PDB file of C-alpha atoms in Angstrom:
ATOM      1  CA  UNK A 621      12.593  20.606  -1.416  1.00  0.00           C
ATOM      2  CA  UNK A 622       9.008  18.760  -2.817  1.00  0.00           C
ATOM      3  CA  UNK A 623       8.255  15.553  -4.000  1.00  0.00           C
ATOM      4  CA  UNK A 624       8.399  16.713  -7.782  1.00  0.00           C
ATOM      5  CA  UNK A 625      12.048  18.199  -6.915  1.00  0.00           C
ATOM      6  CA  UNK A 626      13.036  15.206  -5.323  1.00  0.00           C
ATOM      7  CA  UNK A 627      11.869  12.745  -8.215  1.00  0.00           C
ATOM      8  CA  UNK A 628      13.345  15.581 -11.093  1.00  0.00           C
ATOM      9  CA  UNK A 629      16.411  14.882  -9.714  1.00  0.00           C
ATOM     10  CA  UNK A 630      16.480  11.372  -9.479  1.00  0.00           C
ATOM     11  CA  UNK A 631      15.389  10.376 -13.228  1.00  0.00           C
ATOM     12  CA  UNK A 632      12.290  11.409 -14.842  1.00  0.00           C
ATOM     13  CA  UNK A 633      12.507  13.481 -17.510  1.00  0.00           C
ATOM     14  CA  UNK A 634       9.315  15.208 -17.876  1.00  0.00           C
ATOM     15  CA  UNK A 635       6.624  16.236 -15.271  1.00  0.00           C
ATOM     16  CA  UNK A 636       4.154  13.749 -16.852  1.00  0.00           C
ATOM     17  CA  UNK A 637       6.736  11.179 -16.048  1.00  0.00           C
ATOM     18  CA  UNK A 638       6.980  12.593 -12.382  1.00  0.00           C
ATOM     19  CA  UNK A 639       3.461  12.687 -12.068  1.00  0.00           C
ATOM     20  CA  UNK A 640       3.055   8.990 -13.340  1.00  0.00           C
ATOM     21  CA  UNK A 641       5.324   7.728 -10.597  1.00  0.00           C
ATOM     22  CA  UNK A 642       3.737   9.764  -7.840  1.00  0.00           C
ATOM     23  CA  UNK A 643       0.422   8.716  -8.996  1.00  0.00           C
ATOM     24  CA  UNK A 644       1.466   4.658  -9.313  1.00  0.00           C
ATOM     25  CA  UNK A 645       2.925   5.367  -5.704  1.00  0.00           C
ATOM     26  CA  UNK A 646      -0.075   6.349  -3.931  1.00  0.00           C
ATOM     27  CA  UNK A 647      -2.202   4.023  -5.978  1.00  0.00           C
ATOM     28  CA  UNK A 648      -0.233   1.218  -4.726  1.00  0.00           C
ATOM     29  CA  UNK A 649      -0.876   2.529  -1.203  1.00  0.00           C
ATOM     30  CA  UNK A 650      -4.047   1.904  -1.883  1.00  0.00           C
ATOM     31  CA  UNK A 651      -3.976  -1.440  -3.314  1.00  0.00           C
ATOM     32  CA  UNK A 652      -2.279  -2.520  -0.764  1.00  0.00           C
ATOM     33  CA  UNK A 653      -4.600  -1.432   2.246  1.00  0.00           C
ATOM     34  CA  UNK A 654      -7.130  -3.639   0.336  1.00  0.00           C
ATOM     35  CA  UNK A 655      -4.691  -6.948   0.300  1.00  0.00           C
ATOM     36  CA  UNK A 656      -3.951  -5.922   4.298  1.00  0.00           C
ATOM     37  CA  UNK A 657      -7.336  -7.356   4.783  1.00  0.00           C
ATOM     38  CA  UNK A 658      -6.572 -10.378   3.821  1.00  0.00           C
ATOM     39  CA  UNK A 659      -4.504 -10.771   6.901  1.00  0.00           C
ATOM     40  CA  UNK A 660      -7.823  -9.576   9.138  1.00  0.00           C
ATOM     41  CA  UNK A 661      -9.243 -11.886  11.476  1.00  0.00           C
ATOM     42  CA  UNK A 662     -12.560 -11.142  13.162  1.00  0.00           C
ATOM     43  CA  UNK A 663     -11.909 -12.393  16.585  1.00  0.00           C
ATOM     44  CA  UNK A 664      -8.278 -10.834  17.266  1.00  0.00           C
ATOM     45  CA  UNK A 665      -8.716  -7.784  14.725  1.00  0.00           C
ATOM     46  CA  UNK A 666      -5.207  -8.350  14.023  1.00  0.00           C
ATOM     47  CA  UNK A 667      -4.285  -7.267  10.400  1.00  0.00           C
ATOM     48  CA  UNK A 668      -1.727  -5.190   8.337  1.00  0.00           C
ATOM     49  CA  UNK A 669      -3.140  -2.147  10.201  1.00  0.00           C
ATOM     50  CA  UNK A 670      -0.999   0.678   8.914  1.00  0.00           C
ATOM     51  CA  UNK A 671      -1.488  -0.306   5.257  1.00  0.00           C
ATOM     52  CA  UNK A 672      -5.726  -0.416   6.048  1.00  0.00           C
ATOM     53  CA  UNK A 673      -5.382   2.847   7.912  1.00  0.00           C
ATOM     54  CA  UNK A 674      -3.649   4.645   5.030  1.00  0.00           C
ATOM     55  CA  UNK A 675      -6.239   3.692   2.402  1.00  0.00           C
ATOM     56  CA  UNK A 676      -9.155   4.594   5.062  1.00  0.00           C
ATOM     57  CA  UNK A 677      -7.437   7.723   5.316  1.00  0.00           C
ATOM     58  CA  UNK A 678      -7.546   8.406   1.552  1.00  0.00           C
ATOM     59  CA  UNK A 679     -10.770   7.271   1.323  1.00  0.00           C
ATOM     60  CA  UNK A 680     -12.061   9.885   4.227  1.00  0.00           C
ATOM     61  CA  UNK A 681      -9.966  12.288   3.111  1.00  0.00           C
ATOM     62  CA  UNK A 682     -13.413  13.055   0.573  1.00  0.00           C
ATOM     63  CA  UNK A 683     -13.670  15.262  -2.577  1.00  0.00           C
ATOM     64  CA  UNK A 684     -14.161  11.985  -4.361  1.00  0.00           C
ATOM     65  CA  UNK A 685     -10.168  11.497  -3.877  1.00  0.00           C
ATOM     66  CA  UNK A 686     -10.416   7.851  -3.603  1.00  0.00           C
ATOM     67  CA  UNK A 687     -13.100   5.350  -3.606  1.00  0.00           C
ATOM     68  CA  UNK A 688     -13.104   1.666  -3.169  1.00  0.00           C
ATOM     69  CA  UNK A 689     -16.068  -0.167  -4.933  1.00  0.00           C
ATOM     70  CA  UNK A 690     -17.057  -3.281  -6.527  1.00  0.00           C
ATOM     71  CA  UNK A 691     -16.600  -3.717  -9.703  1.00  0.00           C
ATOM     72  CA  UNK A 692     -19.588  -3.869 -11.746  1.00  0.00           C
ATOM     73  CA  UNK A 693     -17.533  -4.906 -14.919  1.00  0.00           C
ATOM     74  CA  UNK A 694     -16.028  -7.855 -13.386  1.00  0.00           C
ATOM     75  CA  UNK A 695     -17.697 -10.364 -11.290  1.00  0.00           C
ATOM     76  CA  UNK A 696     -16.512 -10.874  -7.665  1.00  0.00           C
ATOM     77  CA  UNK A 697     -13.988  -7.813  -8.127  1.00  0.00           C
ATOM     78  CA  UNK A 698     -13.364  -4.734  -6.073  1.00  0.00           C
ATOM     79  CA  UNK A 699     -11.857  -1.370  -7.903  1.00  0.00           C
ATOM     80  CA  UNK A 700     -10.148   1.266  -6.439  1.00  0.00           C
ATOM     81  CA  UNK A 701     -10.803   4.662  -8.179  1.00  0.00           C
ATOM     82  CA  UNK A 702      -8.108   7.392  -7.420  1.00  0.00           C
ATOM     83  CA  UNK A 703      -8.466  10.872  -8.785  1.00  0.00           C
ATOM     84  CA  UNK A 704      -4.616  11.881  -9.733  1.00  0.00           C
ATOM     85  CA  UNK A 705      -5.917  15.530 -10.147  1.00  0.00           C
ATOM     86  CA  UNK A 706      -6.140  15.343  -6.394  1.00  0.00           C
ATOM     87  CA  UNK A 707      -3.302  13.882  -5.070  1.00  0.00           C
ATOM     88  CA  UNK A 708      -1.540  17.419  -4.391  1.00  0.00           C
ATOM     89  CA  UNK A 709      -4.725  18.829  -3.052  1.00  0.00           C
ATOM     90  CA  UNK A 710      -6.064  16.436  -1.036  1.00  0.00           C
ATOM     91  CA  UNK A 711      -4.097  12.976  -0.749  1.00  0.00           C
ATOM     92  CA  UNK A 712      -0.764  14.720   0.077  1.00  0.00           C
ATOM     93  CA  UNK A 713      -2.592  17.084   2.625  1.00  0.00           C
ATOM     94  CA  UNK A 714      -4.812  14.296   4.297  1.00  0.00           C
ATOM     95  CA  UNK A 715      -1.459  11.826   4.496  1.00  0.00           C
ATOM     96  CA  UNK A 716       0.128  15.024   6.253  1.00  0.00           C
ATOM     97  CA  UNK A 717      -2.546  15.719   8.518  1.00  0.00           C
ATOM     98  CA  UNK A 718      -2.924  12.359   9.648  1.00  0.00           C
ATOM     99  CA  UNK A 719       1.456  11.731  10.161  1.00  0.00           C
ATOM    100  CA  UNK A 720       1.185  15.167  12.176  1.00  0.00           C
ATOM    101  CA  UNK A 721      -1.741  14.193  14.304  1.00  0.00           C
ATOM    102  CA  UNK A 722       0.310  10.642  15.213  1.00  0.00           C
ATOM    103  CA  UNK A 723       3.551  12.510  15.205  1.00  0.00           C
ATOM    104  CA  UNK A 724       1.823  15.159  18.236  1.00  0.00           C
ATOM    105  CA  UNK A 725       0.515  11.931  20.011  1.00  0.00           C
ATOM    106  CA  UNK A 726       3.283   9.993  20.241  1.00  0.00           C
ATOM    107  CA  UNK A 727       5.404  13.104  21.178  1.00  0.00           C
ATOM    108  CA  UNK A 728       3.738  14.185  24.010  1.00  0.00           C
ATOM    109  CA  UNK A 729       3.209  10.580  24.784  1.00  0.00           C
ATOM    110  CA  UNK A 730      -0.391  10.884  24.799  1.00  0.00           C
ATOM    111  CA  UNK A 731      -1.646   6.954  24.659  1.00  0.00           C
ATOM    112  CA  UNK A 732      -5.219   7.570  24.783  1.00  0.00           C
ATOM    113  CA  UNK A 733      -5.266  10.296  22.135  1.00  0.00           C
ATOM    114  CA  UNK A 734      -2.764   8.211  19.834  1.00  0.00           C
ATOM    115  CA  UNK A 735      -4.495   4.815  20.289  1.00  0.00           C
ATOM    116  CA  UNK A 736      -7.891   6.321  19.784  1.00  0.00           C
ATOM    117  CA  UNK A 737      -6.844   7.882  16.444  1.00  0.00           C
ATOM    118  CA  UNK A 738      -5.115   4.643  15.630  1.00  0.00           C
ATOM    119  CA  UNK A 739      -7.873   2.556  16.168  1.00  0.00           C
ATOM    120  CA  UNK A 740     -10.752   4.470  14.560  1.00  0.00           C
ATOM    121  CA  UNK A 741      -8.580   4.766  11.527  1.00  0.00           C
ATOM    122  CA  UNK A 742      -7.671   0.902  11.609  1.00  0.00           C
ATOM    123  CA  UNK A 743     -11.195  -0.512  12.346  1.00  0.00           C
ATOM    124  CA  UNK A 744     -12.942  -2.763   9.872  1.00  0.00           C
ATOM    125  CA  UNK A 745     -16.910  -2.196   9.195  1.00  0.00           C
ATOM    126  CA  UNK A 746     -18.801  -4.315   7.603  1.00  0.00           C
ATOM    127  CA  UNK A 747     -18.476  -2.974   4.152  1.00  0.00           C
ATOM    128  CA  UNK A 748     -14.695  -3.750   4.486  1.00  0.00           C
ATOM    129  CA  UNK A 749     -15.377  -7.092   5.791  1.00  0.00           C
ATOM    130  CA  UNK A 750     -17.135  -7.727   2.452  1.00  0.00           C
ATOM    131  CA  UNK A 751     -14.481  -6.155   0.351  1.00  0.00           C
ATOM    132  CA  UNK A 752     -11.972  -8.654   2.236  1.00  0.00           C
ATOM    133  CA  UNK A 753     -14.270 -11.468   1.414  1.00  0.00           C
ATOM    134  CA  UNK A 754     -13.830 -10.460  -2.232  1.00  0.00           C
ATOM    135  CA  UNK A 755      -9.796 -10.103  -2.175  1.00  0.00           C
ATOM    136  CA  UNK A 756      -9.857 -13.366  -0.554  1.00  0.00           C
ATOM    137  CA  UNK A 757     -11.438 -14.880  -3.418  1.00  0.00           C
ATOM    138  CA  UNK A 758      -9.330 -13.254  -6.526  1.00  0.00           C
ATOM    139  CA  UNK A 759      -6.025 -13.705  -4.645  1.00  0.00           C
ATOM    140  CA  UNK A 760      -3.318 -15.334  -6.091  1.00  0.00           C
ATOM    141  CA  UNK A 761      -0.385 -17.974  -5.031  1.00  0.00           C
ATOM    142  CA  UNK A 762       1.914 -15.906  -2.772  1.00  0.00           C
ATOM    143  CA  UNK A 763       4.949 -14.505  -4.939  1.00  0.00           C
ATOM    144  CA  UNK A 764       8.108 -15.800  -3.996  1.00  0.00           C
ATOM    145  CA  UNK A 765      11.276 -13.751  -4.828  1.00  0.00           C
ATOM    146  CA  UNK A 766      13.796 -15.925  -5.988  1.00  0.00           C
ATOM    147  CA  UNK A 767      17.436 -14.346  -6.143  1.00  0.00           C
ATOM    148  CA  UNK A 768      20.198 -15.144  -8.147  1.00  0.00           C
ATOM    149  CA  UNK A 769      23.968 -16.029  -7.210  1.00  0.00           C
ATOM    150  CA  UNK A 770      27.067 -15.075  -8.344  1.00  0.00           C
ATOM    151  CA  UNK A 771      29.917 -17.713  -8.224  1.00  0.00           C
ATOM    152  CA  UNK A 772      33.650 -17.513  -8.929  1.00  0.00           C
ATOM    153  CA  UNK A 773      35.175 -20.503 -10.289  1.00  0.00           C
ATOM    154  CA  UNK A 774      38.852 -20.266 -11.438  1.00  0.00           C
ATOM    155  CA  UNK A 775      38.417 -16.307 -11.927  1.00  0.00           C
ATOM    156  CA  UNK A 776      35.149 -16.656 -14.039  1.00  0.00           C
ATOM    157  CA  UNK A 777      32.117 -14.893 -12.336  1.00  0.00           C
ATOM    158  CA  UNK A 778      29.157 -16.782 -13.246  1.00  0.00           C
ATOM    159  CA  UNK A 779      25.424 -16.129 -12.282  1.00  0.00           C
ATOM    160  CA  UNK A 780      23.577 -18.850 -10.931  1.00  0.00           C
ATOM    161  CA  UNK A 781      19.647 -18.581 -11.377  1.00  0.00           C
ATOM    162  CA  UNK A 782      17.101 -20.799  -9.589  1.00  0.00           C
ATOM    163  CA  UNK A 783      13.238 -22.011 -10.268  1.00  0.00           C
ATOM    164  CA  UNK A 784      10.722 -19.900  -9.457  1.00  0.00           C
ATOM    165  CA  UNK A 785       9.644 -22.772  -6.706  1.00  0.00           C
ATOM    166  CA  UNK A 786       9.872 -23.220  -3.040  1.00  0.00           C
ATOM    167  CA  UNK A 787      12.898 -25.412  -3.652  1.00  0.00           C
ATOM    168  CA  UNK A 788      14.570 -22.905  -5.589  1.00  0.00           C
ATOM    169  CA  UNK A 789      13.721 -20.409  -3.143  1.00  0.00           C
ATOM    170  CA  UNK A 790      15.502 -22.477  -0.734  1.00  0.00           C
ATOM    171  CA  UNK A 791      18.586 -23.104  -3.011  1.00  0.00           C
ATOM    172  CA  UNK A 792      18.758 -19.291  -3.275  1.00  0.00           C
TER     173      UNK A 792
END
């Protein structure tokens, strides 16, 4: 079953809604790949490698599918440009090839090939380091997910909400 078929059974009513969900999903993956550079450390080379690797897969797929560029309209910002028309013809196949190659290397226990593929895909070049500096300069405070609780007192269920602070996170 295609992604469209799965999405069609879950909720969206029209093809344009399904296309929007798919586009937002791919764009979110690209954005997370860019934000993954925030945890990059030039000495240990450690960062959210897989997320960055997916972004690099999109960019390297060619045909103008995904570009990461400095935003000329807003100083000190980076823009991800993704062609929603090329998701099915360029993006999805590129992702499929990557997953297939990693899967083959894993299944055949070819550590050398798998490591080489992963290292090439996740290596951070000078351009990525420059983009990292821009992302670092524009990052906001860490998002806190404070969850409400329910309480049952004397047969009455009540919702208890907490402030979106570190204290509220601890209380929840």
